PDB file of C-alpha atoms in Angstrom:
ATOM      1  CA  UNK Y   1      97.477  88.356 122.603  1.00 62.00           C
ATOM      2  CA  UNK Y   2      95.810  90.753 119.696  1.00 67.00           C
ATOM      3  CA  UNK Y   3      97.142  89.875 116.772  1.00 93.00           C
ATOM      4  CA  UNK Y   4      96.974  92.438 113.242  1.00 97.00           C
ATOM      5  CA  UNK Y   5      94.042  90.772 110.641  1.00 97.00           C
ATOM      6  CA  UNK Y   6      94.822  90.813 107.255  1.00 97.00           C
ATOM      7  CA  UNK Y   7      92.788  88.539 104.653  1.00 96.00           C
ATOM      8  CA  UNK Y   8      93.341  86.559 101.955  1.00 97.00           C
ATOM      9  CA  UNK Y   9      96.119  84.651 102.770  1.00 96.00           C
ATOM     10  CA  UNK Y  10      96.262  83.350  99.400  1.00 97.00           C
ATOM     11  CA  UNK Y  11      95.714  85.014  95.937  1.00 97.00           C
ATOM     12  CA  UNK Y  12      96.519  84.078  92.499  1.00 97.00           C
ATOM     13  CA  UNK Y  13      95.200  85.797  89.821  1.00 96.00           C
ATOM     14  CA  UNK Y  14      96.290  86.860  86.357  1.00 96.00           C
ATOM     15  CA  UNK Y  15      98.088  89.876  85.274  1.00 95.00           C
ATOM     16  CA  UNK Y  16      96.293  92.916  84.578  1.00 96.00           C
ATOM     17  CA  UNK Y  17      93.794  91.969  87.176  1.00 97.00           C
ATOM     18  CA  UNK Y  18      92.607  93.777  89.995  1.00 97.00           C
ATOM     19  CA  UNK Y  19      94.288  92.704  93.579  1.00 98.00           C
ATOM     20  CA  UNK Y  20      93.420  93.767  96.796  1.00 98.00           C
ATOM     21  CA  UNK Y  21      94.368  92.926 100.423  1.00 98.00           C
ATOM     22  CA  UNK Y  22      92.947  94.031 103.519  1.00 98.00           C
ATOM     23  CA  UNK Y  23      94.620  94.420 107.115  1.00 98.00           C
ATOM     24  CA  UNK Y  24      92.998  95.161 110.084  1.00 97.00           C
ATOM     25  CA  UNK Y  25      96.083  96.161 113.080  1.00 97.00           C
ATOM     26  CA  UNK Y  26      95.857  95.781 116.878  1.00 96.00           C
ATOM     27  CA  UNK Y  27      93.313  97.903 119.006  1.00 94.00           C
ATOM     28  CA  UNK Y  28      94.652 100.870 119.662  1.00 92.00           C
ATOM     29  CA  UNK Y  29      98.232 101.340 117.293  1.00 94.00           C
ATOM     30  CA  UNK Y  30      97.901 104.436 115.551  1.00 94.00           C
ATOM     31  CA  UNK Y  31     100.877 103.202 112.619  1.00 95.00           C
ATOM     32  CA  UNK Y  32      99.833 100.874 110.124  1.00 96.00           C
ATOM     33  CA  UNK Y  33     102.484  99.424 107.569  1.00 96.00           C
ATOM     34  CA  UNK Y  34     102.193  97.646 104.465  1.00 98.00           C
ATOM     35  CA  UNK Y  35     105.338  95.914 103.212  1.00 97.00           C
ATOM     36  CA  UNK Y  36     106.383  93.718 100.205  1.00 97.00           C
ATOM     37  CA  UNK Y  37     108.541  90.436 101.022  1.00 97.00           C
ATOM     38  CA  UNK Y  38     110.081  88.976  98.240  1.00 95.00           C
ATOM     39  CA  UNK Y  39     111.897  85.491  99.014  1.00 92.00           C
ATOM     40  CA  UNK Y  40     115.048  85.472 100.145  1.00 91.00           C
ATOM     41  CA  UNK Y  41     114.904  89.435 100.914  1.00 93.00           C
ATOM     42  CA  UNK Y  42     113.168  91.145 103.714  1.00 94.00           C
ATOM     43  CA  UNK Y  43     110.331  92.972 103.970  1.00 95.00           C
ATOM     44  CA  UNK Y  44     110.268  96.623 102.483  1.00 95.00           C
ATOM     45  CA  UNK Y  45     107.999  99.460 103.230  1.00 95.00           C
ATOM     46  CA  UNK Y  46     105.417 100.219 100.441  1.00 97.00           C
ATOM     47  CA  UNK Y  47     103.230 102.886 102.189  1.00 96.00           C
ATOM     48  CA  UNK Y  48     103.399 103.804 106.158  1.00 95.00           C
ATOM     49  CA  UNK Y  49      99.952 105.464 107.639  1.00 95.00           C
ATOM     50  CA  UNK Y  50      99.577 107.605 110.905  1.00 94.00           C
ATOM     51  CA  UNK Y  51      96.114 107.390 111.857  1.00 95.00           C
ATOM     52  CA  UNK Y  52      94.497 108.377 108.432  1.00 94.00           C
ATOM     53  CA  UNK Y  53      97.401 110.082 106.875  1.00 94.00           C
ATOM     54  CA  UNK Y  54      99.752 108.966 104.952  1.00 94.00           C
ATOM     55  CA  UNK Y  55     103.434 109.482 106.340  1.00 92.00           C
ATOM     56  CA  UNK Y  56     105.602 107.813 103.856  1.00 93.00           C
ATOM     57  CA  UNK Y  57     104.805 106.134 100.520  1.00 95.00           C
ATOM     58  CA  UNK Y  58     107.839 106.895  98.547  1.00 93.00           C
ATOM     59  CA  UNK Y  59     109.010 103.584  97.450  1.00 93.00           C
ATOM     60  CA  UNK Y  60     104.630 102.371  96.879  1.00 96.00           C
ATOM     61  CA  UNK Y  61     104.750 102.312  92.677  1.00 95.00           C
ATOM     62  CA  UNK Y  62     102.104 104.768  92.612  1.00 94.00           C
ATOM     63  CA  UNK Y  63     101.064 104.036  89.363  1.00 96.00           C
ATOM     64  CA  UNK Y  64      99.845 100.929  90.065  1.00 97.00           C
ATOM     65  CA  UNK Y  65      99.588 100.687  93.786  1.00 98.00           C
ATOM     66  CA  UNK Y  66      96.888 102.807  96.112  1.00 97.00           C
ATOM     67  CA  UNK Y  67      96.301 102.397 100.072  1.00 98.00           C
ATOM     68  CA  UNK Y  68      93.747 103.759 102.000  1.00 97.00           C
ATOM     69  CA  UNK Y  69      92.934 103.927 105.528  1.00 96.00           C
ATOM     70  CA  UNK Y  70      89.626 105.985 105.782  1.00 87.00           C
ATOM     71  CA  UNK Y  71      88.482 105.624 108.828  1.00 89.00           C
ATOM     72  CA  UNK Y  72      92.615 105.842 110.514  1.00 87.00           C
ATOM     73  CA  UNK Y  73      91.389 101.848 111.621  1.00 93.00           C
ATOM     74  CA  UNK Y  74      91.457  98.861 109.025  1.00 96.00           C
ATOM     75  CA  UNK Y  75      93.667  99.336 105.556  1.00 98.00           C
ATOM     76  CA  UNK Y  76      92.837  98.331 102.684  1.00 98.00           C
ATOM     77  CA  UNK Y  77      95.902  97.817  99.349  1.00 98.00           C
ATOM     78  CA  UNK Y  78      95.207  97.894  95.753  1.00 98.00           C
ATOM     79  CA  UNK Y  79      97.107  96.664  93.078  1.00 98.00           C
ATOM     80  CA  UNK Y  80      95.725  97.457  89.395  1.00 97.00           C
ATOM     81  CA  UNK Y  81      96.526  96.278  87.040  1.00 97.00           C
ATOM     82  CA  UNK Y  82      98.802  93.389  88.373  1.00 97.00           C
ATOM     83  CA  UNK Y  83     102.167  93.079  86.728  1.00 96.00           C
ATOM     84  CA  UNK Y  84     103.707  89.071  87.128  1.00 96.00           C
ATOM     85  CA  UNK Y  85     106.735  91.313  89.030  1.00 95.00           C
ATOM     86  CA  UNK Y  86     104.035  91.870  92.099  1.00 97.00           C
ATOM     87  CA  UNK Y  87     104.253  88.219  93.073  1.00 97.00           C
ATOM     88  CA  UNK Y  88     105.264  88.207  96.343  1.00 97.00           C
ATOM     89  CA  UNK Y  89     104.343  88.412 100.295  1.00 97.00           C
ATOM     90  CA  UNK Y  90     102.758  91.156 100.992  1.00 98.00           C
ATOM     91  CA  UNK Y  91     102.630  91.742 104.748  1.00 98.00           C
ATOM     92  CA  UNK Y  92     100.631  94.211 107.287  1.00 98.00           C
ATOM     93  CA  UNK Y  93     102.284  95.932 110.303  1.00 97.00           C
ATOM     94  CA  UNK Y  94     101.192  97.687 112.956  1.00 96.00           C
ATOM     95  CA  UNK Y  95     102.491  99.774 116.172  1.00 94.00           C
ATOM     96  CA  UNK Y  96     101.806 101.886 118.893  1.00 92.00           C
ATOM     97  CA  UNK Y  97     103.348 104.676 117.605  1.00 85.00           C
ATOM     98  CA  UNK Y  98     105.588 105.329 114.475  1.00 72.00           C
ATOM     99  CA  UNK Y  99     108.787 106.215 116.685  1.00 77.00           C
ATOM    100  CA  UNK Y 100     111.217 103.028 116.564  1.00 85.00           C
ATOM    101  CA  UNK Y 101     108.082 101.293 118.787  1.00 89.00           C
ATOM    102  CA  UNK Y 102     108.353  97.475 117.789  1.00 92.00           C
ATOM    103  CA  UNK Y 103     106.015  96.632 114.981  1.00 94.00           C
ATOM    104  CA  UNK Y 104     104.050  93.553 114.636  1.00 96.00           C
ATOM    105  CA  UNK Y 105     103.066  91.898 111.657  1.00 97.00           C
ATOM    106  CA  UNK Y 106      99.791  89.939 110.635  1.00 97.00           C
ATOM    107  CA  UNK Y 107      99.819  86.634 108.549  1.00 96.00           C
ATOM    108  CA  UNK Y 108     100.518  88.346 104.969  1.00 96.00           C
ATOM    109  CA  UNK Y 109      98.970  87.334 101.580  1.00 97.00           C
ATOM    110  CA  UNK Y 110     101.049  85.310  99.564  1.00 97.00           C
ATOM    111  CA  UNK Y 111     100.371  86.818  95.825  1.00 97.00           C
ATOM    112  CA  UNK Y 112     101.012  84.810  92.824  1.00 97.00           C
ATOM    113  CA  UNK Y 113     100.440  86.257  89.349  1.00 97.00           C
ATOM    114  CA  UNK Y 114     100.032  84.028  86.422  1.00 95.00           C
TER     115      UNK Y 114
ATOM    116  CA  UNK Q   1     121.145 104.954 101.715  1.00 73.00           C
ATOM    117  CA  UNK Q   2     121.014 103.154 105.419  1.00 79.00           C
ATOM    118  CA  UNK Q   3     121.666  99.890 105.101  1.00 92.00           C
ATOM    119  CA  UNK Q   4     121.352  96.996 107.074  1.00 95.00           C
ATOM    120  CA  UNK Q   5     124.097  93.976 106.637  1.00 96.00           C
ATOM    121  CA  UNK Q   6     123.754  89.950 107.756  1.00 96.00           C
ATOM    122  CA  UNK Q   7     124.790  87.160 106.733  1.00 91.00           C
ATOM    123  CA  UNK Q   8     122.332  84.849 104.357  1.00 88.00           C
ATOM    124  CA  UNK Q   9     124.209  81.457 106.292  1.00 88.00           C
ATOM    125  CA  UNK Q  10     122.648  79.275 106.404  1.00 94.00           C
ATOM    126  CA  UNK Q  11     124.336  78.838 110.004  1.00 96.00           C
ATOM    127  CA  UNK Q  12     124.002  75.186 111.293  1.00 97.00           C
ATOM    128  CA  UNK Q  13     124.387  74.294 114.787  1.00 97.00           C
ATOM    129  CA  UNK Q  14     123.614  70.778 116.911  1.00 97.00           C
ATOM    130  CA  UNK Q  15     120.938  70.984 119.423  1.00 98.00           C
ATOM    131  CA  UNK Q  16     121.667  72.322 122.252  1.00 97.00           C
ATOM    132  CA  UNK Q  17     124.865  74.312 121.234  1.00 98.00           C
ATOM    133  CA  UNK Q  18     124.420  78.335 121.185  1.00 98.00           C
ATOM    134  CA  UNK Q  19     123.608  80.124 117.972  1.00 97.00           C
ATOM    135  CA  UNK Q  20     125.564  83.358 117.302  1.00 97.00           C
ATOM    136  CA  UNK Q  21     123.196  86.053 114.691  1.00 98.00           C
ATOM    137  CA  UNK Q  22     124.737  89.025 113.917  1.00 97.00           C
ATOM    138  CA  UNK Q  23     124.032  92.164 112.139  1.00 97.00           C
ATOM    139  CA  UNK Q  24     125.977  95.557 110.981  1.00 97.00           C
ATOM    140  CA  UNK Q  25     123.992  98.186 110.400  1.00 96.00           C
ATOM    141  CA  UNK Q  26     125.614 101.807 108.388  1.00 94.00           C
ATOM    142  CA  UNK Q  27     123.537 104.775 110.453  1.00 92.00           C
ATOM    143  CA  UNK Q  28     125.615 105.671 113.613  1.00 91.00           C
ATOM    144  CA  UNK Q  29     122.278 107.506 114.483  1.00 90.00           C
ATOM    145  CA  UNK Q  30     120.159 104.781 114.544  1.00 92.00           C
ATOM    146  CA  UNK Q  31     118.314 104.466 117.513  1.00 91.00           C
ATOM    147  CA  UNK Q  32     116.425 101.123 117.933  1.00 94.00           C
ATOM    148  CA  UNK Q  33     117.179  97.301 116.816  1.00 97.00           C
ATOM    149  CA  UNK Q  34     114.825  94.255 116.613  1.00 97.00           C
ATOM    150  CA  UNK Q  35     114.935  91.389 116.005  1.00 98.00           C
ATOM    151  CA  UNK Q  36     112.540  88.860 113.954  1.00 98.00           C
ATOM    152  CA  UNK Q  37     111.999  85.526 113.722  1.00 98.00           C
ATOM    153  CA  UNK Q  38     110.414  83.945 109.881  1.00 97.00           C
ATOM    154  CA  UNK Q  39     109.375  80.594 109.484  1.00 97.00           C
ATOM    155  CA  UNK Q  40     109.489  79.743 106.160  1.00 95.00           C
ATOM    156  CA  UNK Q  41     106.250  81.008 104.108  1.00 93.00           C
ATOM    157  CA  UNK Q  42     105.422  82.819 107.340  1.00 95.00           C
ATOM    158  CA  UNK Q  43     105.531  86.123 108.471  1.00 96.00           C
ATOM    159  CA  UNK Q  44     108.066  87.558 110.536  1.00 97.00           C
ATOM    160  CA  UNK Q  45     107.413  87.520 114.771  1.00 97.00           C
ATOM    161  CA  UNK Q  46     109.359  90.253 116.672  1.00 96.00           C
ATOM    162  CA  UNK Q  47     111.440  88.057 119.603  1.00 96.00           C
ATOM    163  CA  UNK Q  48     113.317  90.664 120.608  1.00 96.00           C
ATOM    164  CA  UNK Q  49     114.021  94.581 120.969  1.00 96.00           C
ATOM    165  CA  UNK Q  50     117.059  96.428 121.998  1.00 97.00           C
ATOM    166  CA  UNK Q  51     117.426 100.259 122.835  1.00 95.00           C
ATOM    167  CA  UNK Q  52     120.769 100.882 124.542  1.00 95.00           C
ATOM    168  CA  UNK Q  53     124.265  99.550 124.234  1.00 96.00           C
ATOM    169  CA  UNK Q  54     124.713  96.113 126.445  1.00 96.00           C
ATOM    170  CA  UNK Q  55     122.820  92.855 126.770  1.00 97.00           C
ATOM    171  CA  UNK Q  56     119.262  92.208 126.890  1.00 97.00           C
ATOM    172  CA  UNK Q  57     118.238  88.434 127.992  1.00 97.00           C
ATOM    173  CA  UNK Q  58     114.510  87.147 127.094  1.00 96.00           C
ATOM    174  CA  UNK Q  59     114.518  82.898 128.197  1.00 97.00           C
ATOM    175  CA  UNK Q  60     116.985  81.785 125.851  1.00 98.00           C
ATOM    176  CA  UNK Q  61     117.471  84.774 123.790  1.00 98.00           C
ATOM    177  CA  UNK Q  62     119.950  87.615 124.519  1.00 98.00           C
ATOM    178  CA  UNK Q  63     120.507  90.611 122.143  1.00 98.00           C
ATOM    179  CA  UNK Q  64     123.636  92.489 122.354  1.00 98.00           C
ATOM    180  CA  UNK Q  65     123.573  95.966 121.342  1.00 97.00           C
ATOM    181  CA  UNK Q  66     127.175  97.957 120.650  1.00 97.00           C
ATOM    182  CA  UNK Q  67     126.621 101.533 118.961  1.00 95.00           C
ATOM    183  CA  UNK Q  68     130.178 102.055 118.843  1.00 95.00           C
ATOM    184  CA  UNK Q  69     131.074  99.227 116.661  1.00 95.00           C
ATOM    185  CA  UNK Q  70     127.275  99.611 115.013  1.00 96.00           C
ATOM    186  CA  UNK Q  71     126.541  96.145 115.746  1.00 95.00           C
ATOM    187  CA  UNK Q  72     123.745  93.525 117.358  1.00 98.00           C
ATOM    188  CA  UNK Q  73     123.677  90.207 117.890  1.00 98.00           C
ATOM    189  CA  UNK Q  74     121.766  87.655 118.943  1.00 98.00           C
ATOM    190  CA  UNK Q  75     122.641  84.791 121.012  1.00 98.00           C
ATOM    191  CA  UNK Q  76     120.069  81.461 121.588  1.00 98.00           C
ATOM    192  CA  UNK Q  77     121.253  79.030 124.371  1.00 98.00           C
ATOM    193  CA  UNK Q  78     120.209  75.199 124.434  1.00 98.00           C
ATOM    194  CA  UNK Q  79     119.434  75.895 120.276  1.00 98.00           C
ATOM    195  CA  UNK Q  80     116.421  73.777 119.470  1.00 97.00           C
ATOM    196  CA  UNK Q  81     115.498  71.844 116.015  1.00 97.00           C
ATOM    197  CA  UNK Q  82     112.220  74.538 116.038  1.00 97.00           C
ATOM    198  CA  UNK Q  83     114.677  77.507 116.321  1.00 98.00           C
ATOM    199  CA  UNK Q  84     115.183  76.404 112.485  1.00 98.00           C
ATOM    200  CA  UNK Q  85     114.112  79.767 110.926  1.00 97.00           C
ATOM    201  CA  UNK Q  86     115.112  83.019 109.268  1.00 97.00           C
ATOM    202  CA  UNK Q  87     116.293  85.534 111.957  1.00 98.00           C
ATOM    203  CA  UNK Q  88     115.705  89.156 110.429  1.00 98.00           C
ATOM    204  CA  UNK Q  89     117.554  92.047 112.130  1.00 97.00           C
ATOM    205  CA  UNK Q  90     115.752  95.177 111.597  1.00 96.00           C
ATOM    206  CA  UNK Q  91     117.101  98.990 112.550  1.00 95.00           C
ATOM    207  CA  UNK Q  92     115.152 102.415 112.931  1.00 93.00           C
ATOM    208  CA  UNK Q  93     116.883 105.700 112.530  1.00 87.00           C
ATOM    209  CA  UNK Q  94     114.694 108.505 113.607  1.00 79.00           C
ATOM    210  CA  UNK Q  95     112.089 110.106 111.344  1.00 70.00           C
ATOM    211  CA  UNK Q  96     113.108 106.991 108.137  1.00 77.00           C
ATOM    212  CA  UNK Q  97     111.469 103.748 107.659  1.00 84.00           C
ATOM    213  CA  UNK Q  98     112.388 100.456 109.706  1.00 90.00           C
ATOM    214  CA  UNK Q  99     115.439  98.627 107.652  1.00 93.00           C
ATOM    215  CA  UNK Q 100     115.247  95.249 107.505  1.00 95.00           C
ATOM    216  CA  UNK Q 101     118.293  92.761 106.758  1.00 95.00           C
ATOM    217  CA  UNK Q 102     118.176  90.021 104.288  1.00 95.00           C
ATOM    218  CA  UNK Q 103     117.978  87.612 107.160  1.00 96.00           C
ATOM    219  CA  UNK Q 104     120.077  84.713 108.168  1.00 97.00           C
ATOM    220  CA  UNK Q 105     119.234  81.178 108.311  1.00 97.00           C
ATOM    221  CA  UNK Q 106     119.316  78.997 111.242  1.00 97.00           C
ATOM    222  CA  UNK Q 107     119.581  75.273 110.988  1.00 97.00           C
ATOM    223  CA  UNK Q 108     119.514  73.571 114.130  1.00 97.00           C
ATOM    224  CA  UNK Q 109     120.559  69.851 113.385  1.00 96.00           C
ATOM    225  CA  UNK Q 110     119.066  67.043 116.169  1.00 93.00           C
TER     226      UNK Q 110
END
């Protein structure tokens, strides 16, 4: 079954550093998703991408945060600088189309700020 | 604010019994329901969706969908110690982001 990419699993790295993940959905799904999972919560939409364009990134802390999906394929998330607050699960998502399809989620990066 | 509503549990239950999830959810428009399955430090794994009021059976899974009442459920028969997981319920209401629940957790004792 084709699964969604997404790389590192793991990052830990010190505050005001430079993060980034990348996320790479299944063939074909048009709606990519990046969420934030913080234990004990579920996940919660940072930024939500239609092909190339961005549909919804109100609750993505813009002033920190940037996504990007160029090329309406892979996806890559920034965080800069890092803030100990960002530490947390940071997952990938991706479905056929953005209209209550099912979504399905890669791995995730577990991020850990020191 | 749409808001999605489960209990944390954790609900325990011996093997083999049947596990009862269930989930409230606050937008009478909402249109479709999932549910997830989290192991612990993973990520979540869709097990089951739900469009219409009534059951929906998957192996051991059913999902029960009642708009009127603005509830789901989810049901596992012949529970199993690897069942032991967070079960996320997860609601989309037109053009708004998928809401996710807190999620409940399952303990199925051997």
């Amino acid at each position: 079954e084709a699964e969604v990419a997404q790389s590192p699993r793991y990052k830990i790295t010190e505050k005001s550093q430079a993060v980034a993940f990348w996320c790479d959905p299944i063939s074909g799904h048009a709606t990519l998703y990046w969420y934030r999972q913080i234990l004990g919560q579920g996940p919660e939409l940072l930024v939500q991408f239609q092909d190339e364009s961005v549909v919804d990134d109100s609750q993505l802390p813009k002033d920190r945060f940037s996504a990007e999906r160029l090329k309406g394929v892979d996806s890559t998330l920034k965080i800069q600088p890092a803030e100990l607050g960002d530490s947390a699960m940071y997952l990938c998502a991706s479905s056929e189309t953005g209209t209550g399809q099912p979504q399905h989620f890669g791995d995730g990066t577990r991020l850990s700020i020191l | 604010q749409k808001e999605v509503e489960q209990n944390s549990g954790p609900l325990s239950v011996p093997e083999g019994a049947i596990a009862s999830l269930n989930c409230t959810y606050s937008d009478r428009g909402s249109q479709s329901f999932f549910w997830y399955r989290q192991y612990s430090g993973k990520s979540p794994e869709l097990i089951m969706s739900i469009y219409s009021n009534g059951d929906k059976e998957d192996g051991r899974f059913t999902a029960q969908l009642n708009k009127a009442s603005q509830y789901v459920s989810l049901l596992i028969r012949d529970s199993q110690p690897s069942d032991s997981a967070t079960y996320l319920c997860a609601v989309y209401s037109g053009n708004t982001p998928l809401v996710f629940g807190k999620g409940t957790r399952l303990s199925v004792i051997a």
